[in-house]
Amino acid sequence: MASRELRKLCVFCGSSTGSDPVYMNSAKQLGEYFVRENIGLVYGGGTVGLMGEIARTVQGGLGDEGVMGVLPEALAPREVSGTIIGKTHIVADMHTRKAMMAQHADGFIAMPGGFGTLEEFMEVMTWQQLGFHTKPVALFNVNGFFDPLLTFFQHIVQEGFIMAQYNTVIISADPEELVQKMRLFQPPVSIVAAALNSTIPVGVDVSVSSRQAEQADSSAA
C-alpha cells in the first residue's frame, strides 16, 4: 500500500491548558514527533494553551518555516500574547482562516480542546464525506479524551444518519502510530462522487496538497 506524503499537518487544539498536565505534555510530545519526522505544523496561530505549546515545540526544532499560523483579525488581540510563533497570517475572518489551514495541510489532527476544536474537526470530517478533500482526519486521543465522542459516532451510524464507510476518523494516543495510520489512509468514495458515478473529488478549494498550495502562493505573489 502506497504511503501518502505528509509534509504539513494541521492540528486543531485548545487555547487552554486543560485541567490535567497530561494535555500540555501531549502537545509537546506531538510537536517533538513532528520535528523528528520533519513535518511542518499548520495551526490556528495562538500562543497560549495547547496551541502555543505545540507551536513553540515545532518552531524550536524546525524554525519559523516549520510553523504556519492563521489568525482571523478579530481574534489576534486576544489570542496572541507576546512574540508571534512561526509564520503567522492574519486574515479577514474565520471562514478564510479555516480554508487557508485546510489548503496548506496534508491531513488533520484534533487534540483535546473545546467548542472551536470540535467545530473545526467536524467540518473537515464533513468535507471529506462530501469529497471536498481526501485527506486523513485523526483524533490524538490523549487520556481517552475523545472516547465519549467516538461512542456518539457509533450511535449516529447505528441510527442511520451516517453510513459506516464514512466513519473514517483515525484514532491513537501515540503520535507515531497516529501519523503512520494517516500515511496509509485510503479515502472512501464521497457521497457526491458516488451519486455522480465518479471517484474524483468534487472540491478544488481544499483538496490541494501542501505543495500545490505553496506553488499557488508563489504564483500569486
Protein backbone atom coordinates (compact mmCIF):
# COMPACT_ATOMS: atom_id res chain seq x y z
CA MET A 1 0.00 0.00 0.00
CA ALA A 2 1.40 3.39 -1.02
CA SER A 3 2.27 5.81 1.74
CA ARG A 4 0.94 9.34 1.27
CA GLU A 5 3.22 12.33 1.70
CA LEU A 6 2.60 14.30 4.89
CA ARG A 7 4.73 17.42 4.63
CA LYS A 8 2.47 19.57 6.78
CA LEU A 9 -0.27 18.61 9.21
CA CYS A 10 -2.98 20.87 10.57
CA VAL A 11 -3.54 20.50 14.31
CA PHE A 12 -6.75 21.67 15.97
CA CYS A 13 -6.36 22.07 19.73
CA GLY A 14 -7.38 24.14 22.71
CA SER A 15 -6.15 27.60 23.59
CA SER A 16 -6.45 26.46 27.22
CA THR A 17 -4.14 24.10 29.08
CA GLY A 18 -6.85 21.78 30.36
CA SER A 19 -7.17 20.58 33.94
CA ASP A 20 -4.60 17.76 33.69
CA PRO A 21 -0.89 18.33 32.88
CA VAL A 22 -1.08 15.34 30.51
CA TYR A 23 -2.66 17.55 27.86
CA MET A 24 0.18 20.07 27.72
CA ASN A 25 2.69 17.23 27.85
CA SER A 26 0.99 15.54 24.91
CA ALA A 27 1.08 18.75 22.85
CA LYS A 28 4.83 18.88 23.39
CA GLN A 29 5.13 15.17 22.59
CA LEU A 30 3.27 15.57 19.29
CA GLY A 31 5.39 18.59 18.41
CA GLU A 32 8.59 16.68 19.11
CA TYR A 33 7.42 13.89 16.81
CA PHE A 34 6.74 16.42 14.05
CA VAL A 35 10.29 17.70 14.46
CA ARG A 36 11.80 14.22 14.25
CA GLU A 37 9.79 13.48 11.10
CA ASN A 38 10.34 16.95 9.59
CA ILE A 39 6.58 17.56 9.44
CA GLY A 40 5.52 21.20 9.38
CA LEU A 41 2.70 22.47 11.58
CA VAL A 42 -0.36 24.37 10.36
CA TYR A 43 -2.46 25.68 13.24
CA GLY A 44 -4.75 28.44 14.45
CA GLY A 45 -2.00 30.93 15.29
CA GLY A 46 -2.47 31.36 19.05
CA THR A 47 0.39 31.38 21.54
CA VAL A 48 -1.39 30.13 24.65
CA GLY A 49 -2.58 26.75 25.88
CA LEU A 50 -2.03 23.63 23.81
CA MET A 51 -1.78 25.73 20.64
CA GLY A 52 1.18 27.64 21.98
CA GLU A 53 2.90 24.55 23.35
CA ILE A 54 2.90 22.58 20.10
CA ALA A 55 3.80 25.64 18.02
CA ARG A 56 6.80 26.56 20.19
CA THR A 57 7.99 22.95 20.17
CA VAL A 58 7.88 22.67 16.38
CA GLN A 59 9.42 26.13 15.95
CA GLY A 60 12.25 25.12 18.28
CA GLY A 61 13.13 22.18 16.05
CA LEU A 62 12.18 23.30 12.54
CA GLY A 63 12.44 27.09 12.81
CA ASP A 64 9.91 29.68 11.72
CA GLU A 65 9.42 27.98 8.35
CA GLY A 66 8.14 24.88 10.13
CA VAL A 67 5.14 26.65 11.67
CA MET A 68 2.27 28.27 9.78
CA GLY A 69 -0.29 30.05 11.94
CA VAL A 70 -3.55 31.54 10.65
CA LEU A 71 -5.46 34.05 12.78
CA PRO A 72 -8.63 35.99 11.97
CA GLU A 73 -8.07 39.69 12.56
CA ALA A 74 -10.74 39.93 15.26
CA LEU A 75 -9.07 37.28 17.43
CA ALA A 76 -5.48 38.46 17.12
CA PRO A 77 -5.52 40.85 20.12
CA ARG A 78 -6.97 38.20 22.45
CA GLU A 79 -5.14 35.08 21.25
CA VAL A 80 -1.67 36.39 20.55
CA SER A 81 0.26 37.26 23.69
CA GLY A 82 3.89 38.14 23.10
CA THR A 83 6.02 37.09 20.16
CA ILE A 84 4.39 35.59 17.08
CA ILE A 85 5.29 31.92 16.62
CA GLY A 86 6.49 30.96 13.14
CA LYS A 87 4.94 32.46 10.02
CA THR A 88 1.57 33.83 11.09
CA HIS A 89 -1.02 35.04 8.59
CA ILE A 90 -3.69 37.50 9.76
CA VAL A 91 -6.83 37.01 7.66
CA ALA A 92 -10.22 38.69 7.46
CA ASP A 93 -12.48 36.11 9.09
CA MET A 94 -12.94 32.57 10.39
CA HIS A 95 -14.03 31.21 7.01
CA THR A 96 -10.83 32.41 5.37
CA ARG A 97 -8.81 31.06 8.28
CA LYS A 98 -10.21 27.54 8.01
CA ALA A 99 -9.92 27.41 4.22
CA MET A 100 -6.27 28.50 4.33
CA MET A 101 -5.42 25.99 7.03
CA ALA A 102 -7.09 23.20 5.07
CA GLN A 103 -5.38 24.16 1.80
CA HIS A 104 -1.88 24.13 3.30
CA ALA A 105 -2.21 20.85 5.19
CA ASP A 106 -1.88 17.25 4.00
CA GLY A 107 -4.01 15.97 6.88
CA PHE A 108 -5.71 16.99 10.10
CA ILE A 109 -5.25 16.07 13.77
CA ALA A 110 -7.57 17.15 16.57
CA MET A 111 -6.19 17.27 20.09
CA PRO A 112 -8.22 17.89 23.24
CA GLY A 113 -9.97 21.25 23.14
CA GLY A 114 -13.32 22.98 23.37
CA PHE A 115 -16.13 24.01 21.03
CA GLY A 116 -13.76 25.55 18.47
CA THR A 117 -11.62 22.43 18.23
CA LEU A 118 -14.67 20.21 17.80
CA GLU A 119 -16.19 22.54 15.21
CA GLU A 120 -13.02 22.55 13.10
CA PHE A 121 -12.66 18.78 13.37
CA MET A 122 -16.29 18.11 12.43
CA GLU A 123 -16.05 20.44 9.44
CA VAL A 124 -13.08 18.64 7.86
CA MET A 125 -14.79 15.30 8.52
CA THR A 126 -17.85 16.62 6.70
CA TRP A 127 -15.73 17.93 3.82
CA GLN A 128 -14.13 14.50 3.48
CA GLN A 129 -17.54 12.79 3.41
CA LEU A 130 -18.72 15.17 0.67
CA GLY A 131 -15.50 14.87 -1.33
CA PHE A 132 -14.11 18.37 -0.87
CA HIS A 133 -10.86 16.72 0.19
CA THR A 134 -9.41 13.22 0.51
CA LYS A 135 -7.00 13.96 3.34
CA PRO A 136 -6.81 11.88 6.55
CA VAL A 137 -8.54 13.18 9.67
CA ALA A 138 -7.34 11.94 13.06
CA LEU A 139 -8.00 12.25 16.79
CA PHE A 140 -5.00 12.33 19.13
CA ASN A 141 -6.95 10.59 21.87
CA VAL A 142 -4.91 11.68 24.88
CA ASN A 143 -6.17 10.32 28.21
CA GLY A 144 -9.23 8.87 26.46
CA PHE A 145 -10.46 12.43 25.94
CA PHE A 146 -12.47 11.63 22.81
CA ASP A 147 -13.95 8.31 23.98
CA PRO A 148 -17.44 9.81 24.57
CA LEU A 149 -17.37 11.39 21.10
CA LEU A 150 -16.36 8.09 19.48
CA THR A 151 -19.28 6.38 21.25
CA PHE A 152 -21.57 9.06 19.85
CA PHE A 153 -20.21 8.45 16.35
CA GLN A 154 -21.14 4.79 16.69
CA HIS A 155 -24.61 5.86 17.83
CA ILE A 156 -25.03 8.10 14.75
CA VAL A 157 -24.11 5.19 12.48
CA GLN A 158 -26.45 2.82 14.29
CA GLU A 159 -29.30 5.31 13.99
CA GLY A 160 -28.78 5.57 10.24
CA PHE A 161 -27.56 9.17 9.93
CA ILE A 162 -24.05 8.29 8.72
CA MET A 163 -23.08 5.29 6.61
CA ALA A 164 -20.38 3.22 8.30
CA GLN A 165 -17.87 3.78 5.47
CA TYR A 166 -17.78 7.49 6.29
CA ASN A 167 -16.88 6.97 9.94
CA THR A 168 -13.23 7.13 8.86
CA VAL A 169 -11.65 9.00 11.76
CA ILE A 170 -8.16 7.74 12.67
CA ILE A 171 -7.56 7.24 16.39
CA SER A 172 -4.50 6.78 18.59
CA ALA A 173 -2.92 8.14 21.76
CA ASP A 174 0.57 7.59 20.31
CA PRO A 175 1.93 10.21 17.86
CA GLU A 176 3.96 7.73 15.80
CA GLU A 177 1.07 5.30 15.42
CA LEU A 178 -1.36 8.12 14.63
CA VAL A 179 0.77 9.61 11.84
CA GLN A 180 1.61 6.20 10.39
CA LYS A 181 -2.11 5.41 10.14
CA MET A 182 -2.60 8.76 8.41
CA ARG A 183 0.10 7.90 5.86
CA LEU A 184 -1.75 4.69 4.98
CA PHE A 185 -5.23 6.26 4.84
CA GLN A 186 -7.40 5.37 1.85
CA PRO A 187 -10.38 7.73 1.47
CA PRO A 188 -13.87 6.42 0.75
CA VAL A 189 -15.72 7.38 -2.42
CA SER A 190 -17.55 10.53 -1.38
CA ILE A 191 -21.33 10.84 -1.20
CA VAL A 192 -21.36 13.29 -4.11
CA ALA A 193 -18.94 11.27 -6.26
CA ALA A 194 -21.00 8.14 -5.66
CA ALA A 195 -24.14 9.95 -6.80
CA LEU A 196 -22.30 11.07 -9.95
CA ASN A 197 -20.81 7.60 -10.52
CA SER A 198 -17.32 9.06 -10.18
CA THR A 199 -14.28 8.66 -7.95
CA ILE A 200 -12.98 12.19 -8.48
CA PRO A 201 -13.15 14.61 -5.51
CA VAL A 202 -15.68 17.36 -6.16
CA GLY A 203 -13.92 20.21 -4.40
CA VAL A 204 -10.87 22.10 -5.57
CA ASP A 205 -10.67 24.64 -2.78
CA VAL A 206 -9.22 22.46 -0.01
CA SER A 207 -8.39 19.26 -1.90
CA VAL A 208 -4.95 20.54 -2.91
CA SER A 209 -1.79 19.26 -1.22
CA SER A 210 0.54 21.46 0.79
CA ARG A 211 2.94 21.54 -2.20
CA GLN A 212 0.19 22.73 -4.55
CA ALA A 213 -0.94 25.40 -2.07
CA GLU A 214 2.62 26.70 -1.75
CA GLN A 215 3.01 26.79 -5.52
CA ALA A 216 -0.22 28.76 -5.83
CA ASP A 217 1.02 31.21 -3.19
CA SER A 218 4.26 31.72 -5.12
CA SER A 219 2.40 32.29 -8.37
CA ALA A 220 0.10 34.86 -6.75
CA ALA A 221 2.98 36.77 -5.11
